[in-house]
Coordinates of C-alpha atoms in Angstrom, one line a residue:
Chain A
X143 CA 110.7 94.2 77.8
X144 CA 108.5 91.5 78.1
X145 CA 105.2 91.4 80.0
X146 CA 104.4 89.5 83.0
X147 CA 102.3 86.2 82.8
X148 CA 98.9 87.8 83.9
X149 CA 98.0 86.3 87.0
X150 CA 94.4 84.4 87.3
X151 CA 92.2 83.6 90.8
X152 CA 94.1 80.4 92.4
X153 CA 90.0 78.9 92.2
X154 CA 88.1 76.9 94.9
X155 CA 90.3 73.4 94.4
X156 CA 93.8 74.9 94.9
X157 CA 94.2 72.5 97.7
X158 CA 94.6 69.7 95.0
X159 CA 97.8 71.5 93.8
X160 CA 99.2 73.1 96.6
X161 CA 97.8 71.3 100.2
X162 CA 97.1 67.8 99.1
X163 CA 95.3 66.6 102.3
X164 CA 92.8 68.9 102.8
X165 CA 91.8 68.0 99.1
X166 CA 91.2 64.9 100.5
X167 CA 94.5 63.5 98.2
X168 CA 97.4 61.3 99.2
X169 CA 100.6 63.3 100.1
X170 CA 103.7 63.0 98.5
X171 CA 107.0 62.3 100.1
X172 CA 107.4 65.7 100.6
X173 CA 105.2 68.2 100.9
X174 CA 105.5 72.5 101.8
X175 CA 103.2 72.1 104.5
X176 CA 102.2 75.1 107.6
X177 CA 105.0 74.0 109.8
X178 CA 108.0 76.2 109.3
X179 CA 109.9 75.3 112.8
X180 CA 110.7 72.0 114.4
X181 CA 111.5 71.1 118.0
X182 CA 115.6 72.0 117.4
X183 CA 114.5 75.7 115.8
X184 CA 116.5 78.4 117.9
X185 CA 114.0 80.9 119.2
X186 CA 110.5 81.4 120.6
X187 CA 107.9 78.4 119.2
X188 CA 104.6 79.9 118.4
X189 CA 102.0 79.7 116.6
X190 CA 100.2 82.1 113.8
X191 CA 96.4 81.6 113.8
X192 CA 93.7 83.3 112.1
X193 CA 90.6 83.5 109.4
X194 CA 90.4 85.1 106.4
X195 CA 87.2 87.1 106.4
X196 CA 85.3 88.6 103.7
X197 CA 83.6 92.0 102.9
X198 CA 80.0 90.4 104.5
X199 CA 81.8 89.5 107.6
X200 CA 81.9 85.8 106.2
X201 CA 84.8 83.7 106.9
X202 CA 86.3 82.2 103.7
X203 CA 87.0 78.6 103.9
X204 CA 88.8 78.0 100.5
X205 CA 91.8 80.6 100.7
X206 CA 95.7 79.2 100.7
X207 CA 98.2 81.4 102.7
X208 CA 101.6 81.3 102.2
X209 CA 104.2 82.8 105.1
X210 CA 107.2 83.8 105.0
X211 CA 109.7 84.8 107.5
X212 CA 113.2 85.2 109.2
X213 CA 114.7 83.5 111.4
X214 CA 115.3 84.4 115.2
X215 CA 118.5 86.3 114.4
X216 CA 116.8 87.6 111.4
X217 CA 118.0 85.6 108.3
X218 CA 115.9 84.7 106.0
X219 CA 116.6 80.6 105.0
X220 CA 116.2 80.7 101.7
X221 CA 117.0 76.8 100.9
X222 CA 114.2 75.4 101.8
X223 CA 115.2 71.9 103.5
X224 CA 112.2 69.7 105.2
X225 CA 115.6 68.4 107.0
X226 CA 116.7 71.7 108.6
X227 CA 115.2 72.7 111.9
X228 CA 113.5 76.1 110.2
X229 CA 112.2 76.8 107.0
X230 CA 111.7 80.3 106.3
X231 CA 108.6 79.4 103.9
X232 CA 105.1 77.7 104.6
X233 CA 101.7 77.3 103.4
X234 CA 98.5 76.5 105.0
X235 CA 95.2 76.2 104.1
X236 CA 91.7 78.1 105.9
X237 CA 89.0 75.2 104.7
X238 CA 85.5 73.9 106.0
X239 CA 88.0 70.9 107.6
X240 CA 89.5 73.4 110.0
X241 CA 86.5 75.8 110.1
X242 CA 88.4 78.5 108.2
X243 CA 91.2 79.1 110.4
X244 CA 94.7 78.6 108.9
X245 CA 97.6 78.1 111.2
X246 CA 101.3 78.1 111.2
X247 CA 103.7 76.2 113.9
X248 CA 106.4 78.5 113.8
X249 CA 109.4 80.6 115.6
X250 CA 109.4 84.3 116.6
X251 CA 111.1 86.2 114.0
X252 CA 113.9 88.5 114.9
X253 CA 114.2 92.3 113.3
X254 CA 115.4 92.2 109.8
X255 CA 118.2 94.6 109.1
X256 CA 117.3 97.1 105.9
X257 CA 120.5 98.2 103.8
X258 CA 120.6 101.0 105.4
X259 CA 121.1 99.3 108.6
X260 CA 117.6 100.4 110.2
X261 CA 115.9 97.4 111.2
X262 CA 112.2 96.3 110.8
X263 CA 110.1 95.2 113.4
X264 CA 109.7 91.2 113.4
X265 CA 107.7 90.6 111.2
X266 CA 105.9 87.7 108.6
X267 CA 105.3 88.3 105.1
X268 CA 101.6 86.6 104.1
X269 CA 100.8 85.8 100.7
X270 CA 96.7 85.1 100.4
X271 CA 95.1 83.2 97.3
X272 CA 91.6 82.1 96.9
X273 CA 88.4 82.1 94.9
X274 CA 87.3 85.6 93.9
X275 CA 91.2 86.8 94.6
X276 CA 92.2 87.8 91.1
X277 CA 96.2 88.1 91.7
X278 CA 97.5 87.7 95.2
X279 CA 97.2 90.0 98.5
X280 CA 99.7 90.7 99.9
X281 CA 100.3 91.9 103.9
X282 CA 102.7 91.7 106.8
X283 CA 101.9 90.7 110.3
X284 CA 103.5 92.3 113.3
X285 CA 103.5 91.1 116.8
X286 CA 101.6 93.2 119.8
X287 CA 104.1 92.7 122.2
X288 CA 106.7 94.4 120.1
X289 CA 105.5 97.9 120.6
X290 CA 108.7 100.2 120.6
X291 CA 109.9 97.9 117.5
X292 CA 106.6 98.1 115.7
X293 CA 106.4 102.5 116.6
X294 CA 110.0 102.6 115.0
X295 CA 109.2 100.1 111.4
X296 CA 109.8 102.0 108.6
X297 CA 107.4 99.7 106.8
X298 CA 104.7 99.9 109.3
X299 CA 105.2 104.1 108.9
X300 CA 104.9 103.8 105.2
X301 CA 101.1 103.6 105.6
X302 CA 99.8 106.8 106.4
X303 CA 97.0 105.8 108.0
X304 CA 98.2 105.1 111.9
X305 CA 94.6 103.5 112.2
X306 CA 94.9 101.2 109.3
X307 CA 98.9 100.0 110.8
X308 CA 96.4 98.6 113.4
X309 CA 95.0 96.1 111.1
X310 CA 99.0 94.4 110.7
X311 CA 98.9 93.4 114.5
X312 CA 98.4 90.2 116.2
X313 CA 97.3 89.2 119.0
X314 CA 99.2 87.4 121.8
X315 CA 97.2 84.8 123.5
X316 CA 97.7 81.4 124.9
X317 CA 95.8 78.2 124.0
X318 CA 96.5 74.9 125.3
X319 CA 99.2 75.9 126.7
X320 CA 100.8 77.1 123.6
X321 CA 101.9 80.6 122.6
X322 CA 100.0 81.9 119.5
X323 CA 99.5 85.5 117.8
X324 CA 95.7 85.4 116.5
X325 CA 95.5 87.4 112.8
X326 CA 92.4 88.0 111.3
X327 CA 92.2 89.2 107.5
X328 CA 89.8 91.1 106.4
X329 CA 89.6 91.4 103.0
X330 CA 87.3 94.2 102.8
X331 CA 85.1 97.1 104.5
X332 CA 85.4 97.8 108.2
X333 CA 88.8 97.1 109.7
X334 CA 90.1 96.5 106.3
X335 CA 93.6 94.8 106.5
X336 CA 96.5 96.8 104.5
X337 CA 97.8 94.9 101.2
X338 CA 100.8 96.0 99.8
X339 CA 102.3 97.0 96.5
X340 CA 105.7 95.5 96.3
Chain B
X128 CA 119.0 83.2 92.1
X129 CA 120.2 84.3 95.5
X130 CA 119.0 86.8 97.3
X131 CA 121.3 90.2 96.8
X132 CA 120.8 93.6 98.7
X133 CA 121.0 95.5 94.9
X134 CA 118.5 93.4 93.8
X135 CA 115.4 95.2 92.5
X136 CA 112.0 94.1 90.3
X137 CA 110.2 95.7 87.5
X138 CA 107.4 96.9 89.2
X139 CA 104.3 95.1 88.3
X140 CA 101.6 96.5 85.9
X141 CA 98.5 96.6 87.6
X142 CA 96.6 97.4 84.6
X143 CA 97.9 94.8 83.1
X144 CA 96.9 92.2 85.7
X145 CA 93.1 91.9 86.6
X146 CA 91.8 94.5 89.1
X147 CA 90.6 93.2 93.0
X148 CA 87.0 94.1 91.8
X149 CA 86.6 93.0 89.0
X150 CA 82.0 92.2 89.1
X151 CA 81.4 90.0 86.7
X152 CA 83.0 87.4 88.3
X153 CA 81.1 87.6 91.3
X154 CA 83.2 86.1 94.2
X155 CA 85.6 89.3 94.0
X156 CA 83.0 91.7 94.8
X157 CA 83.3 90.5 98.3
X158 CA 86.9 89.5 98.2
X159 CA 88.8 92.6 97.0
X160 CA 89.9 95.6 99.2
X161 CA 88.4 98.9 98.9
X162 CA 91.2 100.7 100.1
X163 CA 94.5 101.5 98.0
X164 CA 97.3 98.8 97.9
X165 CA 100.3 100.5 99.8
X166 CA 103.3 100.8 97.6
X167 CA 106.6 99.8 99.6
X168 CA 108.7 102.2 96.9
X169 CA 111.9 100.7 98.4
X170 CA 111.5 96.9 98.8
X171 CA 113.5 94.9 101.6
X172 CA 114.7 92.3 102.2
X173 CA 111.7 90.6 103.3
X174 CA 110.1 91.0 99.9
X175 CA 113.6 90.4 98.0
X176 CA 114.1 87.4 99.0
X177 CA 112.3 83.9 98.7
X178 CA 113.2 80.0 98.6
X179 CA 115.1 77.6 96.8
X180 CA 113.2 74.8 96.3
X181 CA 116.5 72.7 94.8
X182 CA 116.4 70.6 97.9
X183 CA 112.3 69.4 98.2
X184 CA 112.2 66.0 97.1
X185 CA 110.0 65.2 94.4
X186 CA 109.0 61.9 93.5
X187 CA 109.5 60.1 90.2
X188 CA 106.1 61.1 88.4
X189 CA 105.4 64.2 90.2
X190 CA 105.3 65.8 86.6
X191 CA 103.6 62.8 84.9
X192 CA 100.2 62.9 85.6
X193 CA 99.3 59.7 83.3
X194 CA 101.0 57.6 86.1
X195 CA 101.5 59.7 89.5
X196 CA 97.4 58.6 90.6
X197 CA 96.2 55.5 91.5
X198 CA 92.9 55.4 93.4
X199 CA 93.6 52.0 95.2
X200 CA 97.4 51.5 96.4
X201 CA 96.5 47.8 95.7
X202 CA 96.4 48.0 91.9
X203 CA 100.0 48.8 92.0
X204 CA 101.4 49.1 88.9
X205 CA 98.5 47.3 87.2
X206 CA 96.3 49.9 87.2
X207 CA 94.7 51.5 84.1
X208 CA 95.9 54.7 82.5
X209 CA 93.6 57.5 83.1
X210 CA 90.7 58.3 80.1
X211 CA 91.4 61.7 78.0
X212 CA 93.6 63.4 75.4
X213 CA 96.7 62.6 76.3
X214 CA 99.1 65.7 76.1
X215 CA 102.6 67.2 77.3
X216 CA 102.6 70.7 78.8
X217 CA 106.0 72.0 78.3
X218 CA 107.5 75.5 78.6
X219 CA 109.9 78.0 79.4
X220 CA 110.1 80.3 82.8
X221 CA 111.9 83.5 82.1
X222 CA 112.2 86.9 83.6
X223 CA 110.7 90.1 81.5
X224 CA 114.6 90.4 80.1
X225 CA 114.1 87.3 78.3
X226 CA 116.4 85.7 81.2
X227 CA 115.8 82.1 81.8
X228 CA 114.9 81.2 85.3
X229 CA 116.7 78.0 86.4
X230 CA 115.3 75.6 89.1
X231 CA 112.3 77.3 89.9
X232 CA 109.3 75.1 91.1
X233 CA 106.3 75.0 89.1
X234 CA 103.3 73.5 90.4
X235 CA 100.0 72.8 88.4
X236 CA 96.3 71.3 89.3
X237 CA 93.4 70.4 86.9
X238 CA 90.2 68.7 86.5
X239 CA 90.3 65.6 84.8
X240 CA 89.2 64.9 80.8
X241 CA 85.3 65.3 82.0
X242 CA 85.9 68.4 83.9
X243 CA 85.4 66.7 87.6
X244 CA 88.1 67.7 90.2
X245 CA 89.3 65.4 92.8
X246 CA 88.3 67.5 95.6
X247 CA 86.1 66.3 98.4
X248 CA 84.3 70.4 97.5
X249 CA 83.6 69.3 94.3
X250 CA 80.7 68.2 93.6
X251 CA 80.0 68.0 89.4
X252 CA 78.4 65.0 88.7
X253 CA 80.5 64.2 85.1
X254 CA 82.7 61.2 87.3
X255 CA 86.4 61.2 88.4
X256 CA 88.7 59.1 86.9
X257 CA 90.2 56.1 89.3
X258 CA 93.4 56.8 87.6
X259 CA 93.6 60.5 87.6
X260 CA 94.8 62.9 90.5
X261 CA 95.5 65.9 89.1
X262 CA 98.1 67.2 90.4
X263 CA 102.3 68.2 89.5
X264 CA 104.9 69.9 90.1
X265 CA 108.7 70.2 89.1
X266 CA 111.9 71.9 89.1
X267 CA 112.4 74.0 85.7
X268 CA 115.8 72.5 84.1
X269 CA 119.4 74.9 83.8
X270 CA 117.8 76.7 81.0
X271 CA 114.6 77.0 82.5
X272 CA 112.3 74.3 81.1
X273 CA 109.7 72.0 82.9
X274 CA 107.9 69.6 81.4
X275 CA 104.3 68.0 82.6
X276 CA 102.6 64.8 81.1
X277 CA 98.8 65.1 81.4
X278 CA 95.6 64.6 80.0
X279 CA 93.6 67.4 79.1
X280 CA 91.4 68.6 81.3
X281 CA 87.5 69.3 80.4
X282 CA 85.2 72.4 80.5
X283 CA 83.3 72.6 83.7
X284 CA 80.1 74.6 84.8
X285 CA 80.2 76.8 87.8
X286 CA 78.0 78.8 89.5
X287 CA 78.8 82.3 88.7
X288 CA 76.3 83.4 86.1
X289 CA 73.1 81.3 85.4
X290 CA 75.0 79.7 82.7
X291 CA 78.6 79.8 82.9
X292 CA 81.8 77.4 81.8
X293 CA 85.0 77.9 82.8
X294 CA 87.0 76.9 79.9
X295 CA 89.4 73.7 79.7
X296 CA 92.5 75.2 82.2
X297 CA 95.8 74.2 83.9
X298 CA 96.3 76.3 87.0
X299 CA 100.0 76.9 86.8
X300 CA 101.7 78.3 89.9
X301 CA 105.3 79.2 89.8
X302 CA 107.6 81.1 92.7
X303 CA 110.5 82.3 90.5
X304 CA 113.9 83.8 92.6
X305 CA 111.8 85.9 95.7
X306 CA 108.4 86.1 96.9
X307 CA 108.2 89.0 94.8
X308 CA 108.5 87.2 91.8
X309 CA 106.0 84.6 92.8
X310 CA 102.7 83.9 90.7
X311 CA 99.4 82.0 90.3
X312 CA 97.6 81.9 86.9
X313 CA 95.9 79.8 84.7
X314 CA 96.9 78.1 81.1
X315 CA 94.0 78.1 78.5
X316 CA 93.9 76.0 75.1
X317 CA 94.6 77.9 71.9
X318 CA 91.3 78.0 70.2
X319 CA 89.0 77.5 72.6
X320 CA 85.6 79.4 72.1
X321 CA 85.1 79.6 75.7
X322 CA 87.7 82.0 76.6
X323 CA 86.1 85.0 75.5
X324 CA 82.9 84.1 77.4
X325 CA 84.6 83.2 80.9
X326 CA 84.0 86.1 83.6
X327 CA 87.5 85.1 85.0
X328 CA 89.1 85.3 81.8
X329 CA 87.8 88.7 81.2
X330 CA 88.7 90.2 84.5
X331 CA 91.5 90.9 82.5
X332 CA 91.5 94.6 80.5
X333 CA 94.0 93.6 77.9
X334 CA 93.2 91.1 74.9
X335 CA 97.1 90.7 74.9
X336 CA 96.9 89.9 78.6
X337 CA 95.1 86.9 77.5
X338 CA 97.4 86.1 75.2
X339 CA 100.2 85.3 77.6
X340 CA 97.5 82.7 79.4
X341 CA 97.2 80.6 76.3
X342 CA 98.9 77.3 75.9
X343 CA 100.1 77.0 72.0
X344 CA 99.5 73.6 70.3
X345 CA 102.8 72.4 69.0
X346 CA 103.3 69.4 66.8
X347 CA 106.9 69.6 66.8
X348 CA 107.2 68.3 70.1
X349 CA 103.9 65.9 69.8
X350 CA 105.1 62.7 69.7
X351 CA 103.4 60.8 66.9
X352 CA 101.0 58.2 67.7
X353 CA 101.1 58.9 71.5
X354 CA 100.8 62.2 72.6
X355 CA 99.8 66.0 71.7
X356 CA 102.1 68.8 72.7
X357 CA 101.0 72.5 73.9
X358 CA 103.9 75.1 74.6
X359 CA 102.8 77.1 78.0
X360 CA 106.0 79.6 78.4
X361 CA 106.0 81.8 81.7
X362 CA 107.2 85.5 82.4
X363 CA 107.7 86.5 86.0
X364 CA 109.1 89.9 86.8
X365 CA 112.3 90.8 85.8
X366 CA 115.2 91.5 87.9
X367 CA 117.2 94.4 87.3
X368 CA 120.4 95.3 89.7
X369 CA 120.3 98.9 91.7
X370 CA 123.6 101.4 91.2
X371 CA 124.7 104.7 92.6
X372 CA 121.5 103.9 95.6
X373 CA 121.8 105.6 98.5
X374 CA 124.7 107.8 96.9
X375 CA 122.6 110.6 96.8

C-alpha cells in the first residue's frame, strides 16, 4: 500500500490560495467563501463566530477554517453548488482584517443519523490550518442550547474527559440582531479544545 | 466518489506525518495541543463524507498561472508575461490502493520567481511581479490528472531561525472524496540543497516522508524551447469498503 502525501503547515499566505480577498487578491468568478446558507436555506439562519487562540493566550490572525455541516434535516450536500440555497462546505479566514475572528453565515444543523440509527447531536465539523499547524486540527462544535442531544452524542461521549466535551460547545448569543453561537479554539494549555483522530 | 455508509479510510500514520510539536520550527510550539488527539474508532457520516466540487466554476486560466494575473485590469490582454522559469506542474491524485481519484479539486499558491508573495502580510523586499498572482486551482481529469502552468517560485527568508530559507515550494492543497481524505502540503524541487536545512521540512521523522513532497523534473513532458516539466503525484488515504459490520 502506498503512503500518504505527508502533510506540510498551510504557512502564513494561505489566503492567496484559498481566501483571495483577505490576501488582498482579485476574486474569481467563483469562490468557496464562509457563507454556507442563503436567504431560501430551510432552517434556523445563524451564525458561527469565534478566534483561534494560541498556547500564550494570543489570538492567531493567519489561520483558515474550513466547516462542514448538514443540513436542517440532517443531509449532508455533498455537491457543492454556489447556486443551491445551502452548501454543506465553507471556509473562512481569522486575519488582522477581521481582528482574528472567523465567521460563518450559516443554518442550524439537524441530528445526523449514525448507521446504527443513533443520531448525533447537531453538530459542525471544523477543519483549522495555519502557520505553525503541521497537518490539520481537527474538532466538532456543538450547540449550548441542545443539551439533552449533546448528553446523548456518542461522539461527544467518546472523550472521556466530561470536562474537556466542554471545550466542543458554543455559545448562544445575539448580536445585531442576529443569532450566532461564539466558538473559541484554543489550541493549547488551559481549556484546551479536543482535536480528533479520524 | 459518493459518500457510502460502508465506506471506511486507512487510518492515517501519525508517525509518518509531522508531529503538532514539532520545536524547531518554532510557531508549533505554541500552536499544537498538549493533550492526546481523540480517536473516533468508528467514523460517521460526518467525517465520511465531503464535497463535490464538479459544479464550482472555474475560470479559463485558473490553472495557468503565466496568464490568470494582471496587476492593472486595463492592460487587458496586452500585458507582459510574468519574469521566471517557466514550468508545468503536472501529476496524478490517487488513493494508497493506487486508485485514481477523479474530479477532485486541487488548489495551489506560491511566491513568485524572486520569492515575494502577493500578500498584503508580506513584506520581503525582493519585488512582486505586475504579472504574477500566484494562485490555481483545478479539477483532476477522469483518470486523475491536473495540470498547472507556472513559473517557479524562489527561496525566501523567514524569521524562524537567525538564518533560515524556506526552500523553492508549491503549496498543494487537495480535498479528495470526504473531509477525511482532505490534505494540505507542500511540493519541493528535486535537488534542491535547501530541503535538508528547512525546520519545516524536517518536522518530518521519515527521509521517505520527504520523498513523497518532492516534485520530479521530467523532460518527457518539457516542451522544448518553452517550458520545463516537474511530475508532483499525490496520495490521499485510501478507501477501503467495511463487510460483515455490525454482524457481530
Amino acid at each position: 500500500m502506498l503512503k500518504e502525501t505527508a502533510s506540510q503547515t498551510a504557512g502564513p499566505y494561505v489566503h492567496i490560495g484559498l481566501a483571495l480577498e483577505l490576501a488582498g487578491l482579485p476574486p474569481r468568478d467563483e469562490e468557496i467563501g464562509p457563507q454556507l446558507a442563503g436567504d431560501a436555506a430551510k432552517g434556523e439562519p445563524i451564525e458561527l463566530v469565534g478566534r483561534v487562540i494560541d498556547g500564550n493566550g494570543d489570538t492567531v490572525r493567519d489561520a483558515l477554517l474550513e466547516a462542514w455541516q448538514a443540513d436542517a434535516d440532517g443531509e449532508y450536500q455533498c455537491q457543492f453548488d454556489l447556486a443551491a440555497p445551502f452548501n454543506s462546505f465553507g471556509r473562512s479566514a481569522a486575519t488582522a482584517h477581521n481582528d482574528g475572528e472567523w465567521r460563518f453565515t450559516t443554518i442550524k444543523p439537524g441530528a445526523v443519523a449514525l448507521a446504527d440509527g443513533r443520531r448525533m447531536a447537531p453538530h459542525v465539523n471544523l477543519a483549522i490550518f495555519a502557520r505553525g499547524i503541521n497537518i490539520q486540527l481537527q474538532t466538532r462544535l456543538y450547540f449550548d442550547d441542545e443539551t439533552d442531544a449533546n448528553a446523548a452524542c456518542p461522539i461527544l461521549n467518546a472523550i472521556e474527559s466530561p470536562t474537556r466535551r466542554q471545550t466542543l460547545i458554543a455559545t448562544r448569543e445575539t448580536r445585531e440582531g442576529r443569532t450566532c453561537y461564539r466558538f473559541d479554539i484554543r489550541l493549547q494549555g488551559e481549556g484546551e479544545t479536543v482535536f480528533f483522530d479520524f | 466518489m459518493p459518500y457510502n455508509d460502508d465506506t471506511r479510510f486507512v487510518p492515517r500514520d501519525r508517525e509518518w506525518h509531522p508531529p503538532a510539536y514539532a520545536p524547531g520550527y518554532k510557531t508549533s510550539v505554541a500552536r499544537s495541543p498538549r493533550q492526546a488527539l481523540v480517536s473516533l474508532v468508528a467514523p460517521t457520516r460526518s467525517e465520511l463524507a465531503g464535497p463535490d466540487f464538479t459544479r464550482l466554476r472555474l475560470g479559463p486560466h485558473d490553472n495557468d498561472l503565466l496568464l490568470n494575473f494582471r496587476e492593472d485590469p486595463a492592460l487587458g490582454g496586452a500585458a507582459g508575461l510574468p519574469i521566471g522559469e517557466r514550468i508545468l506542474l503536472f501529476g496524478r491524485v490517487v488513493d494508497q490502493f493506487g486508485k485514481p481519484v477523479p474530479q477532485t479539486l486541487v488548489e495551489m499558491w506560491q511566491a513568485n520567481a524572486g520569492g515575494r508573495y502577493r500578500h498584503q502580510k508580506d513584506r520581503y523586499l525582493a519585488p512582486l511581479d505586475p504579472n504574477f498572482g500566484g494562485v490555481g486551482r483545478c479539477l483532476t481529469d477522469a483518470d486523475g490528472w491536473y495540470r498547472f502552468r507556472t513559473i517557479k517560485p524562489g527561496p525566501y527568508p523567514w524569521p524562524n531561525d537567525v538564518n533560515s530559507w524556506r526552500p523553492a515550494h508549491i503549496h498543494v492543497s487537495v480535498m479528495g472524496p470526504s473531509i477525511s481524505t482532505r490534505l494540505i502540503t507542500q511540493m519541493y524541487f528535486e535537488g534542491d540543497p535547501l530541503i535538508p536545512l528547512c525546520p519545516i521540512v524536517n518536522t518530518l521523522r521519515d527521509p521517505e516522508a520527504v520523498a513523497t513532497m518532492t516534485g520530479r523534473l521530467d523532460m518527457a513532458r518539457s516542451r522544448s524551447m518553452d517550458c520545463l516539466a516537474y511530475r508532483f503525484d499525490l496520495v490521499v488515504r485510501g478507501a477501503v469498503q467495511t463487510y460483515f459490520e455490525n454482524q457481530g
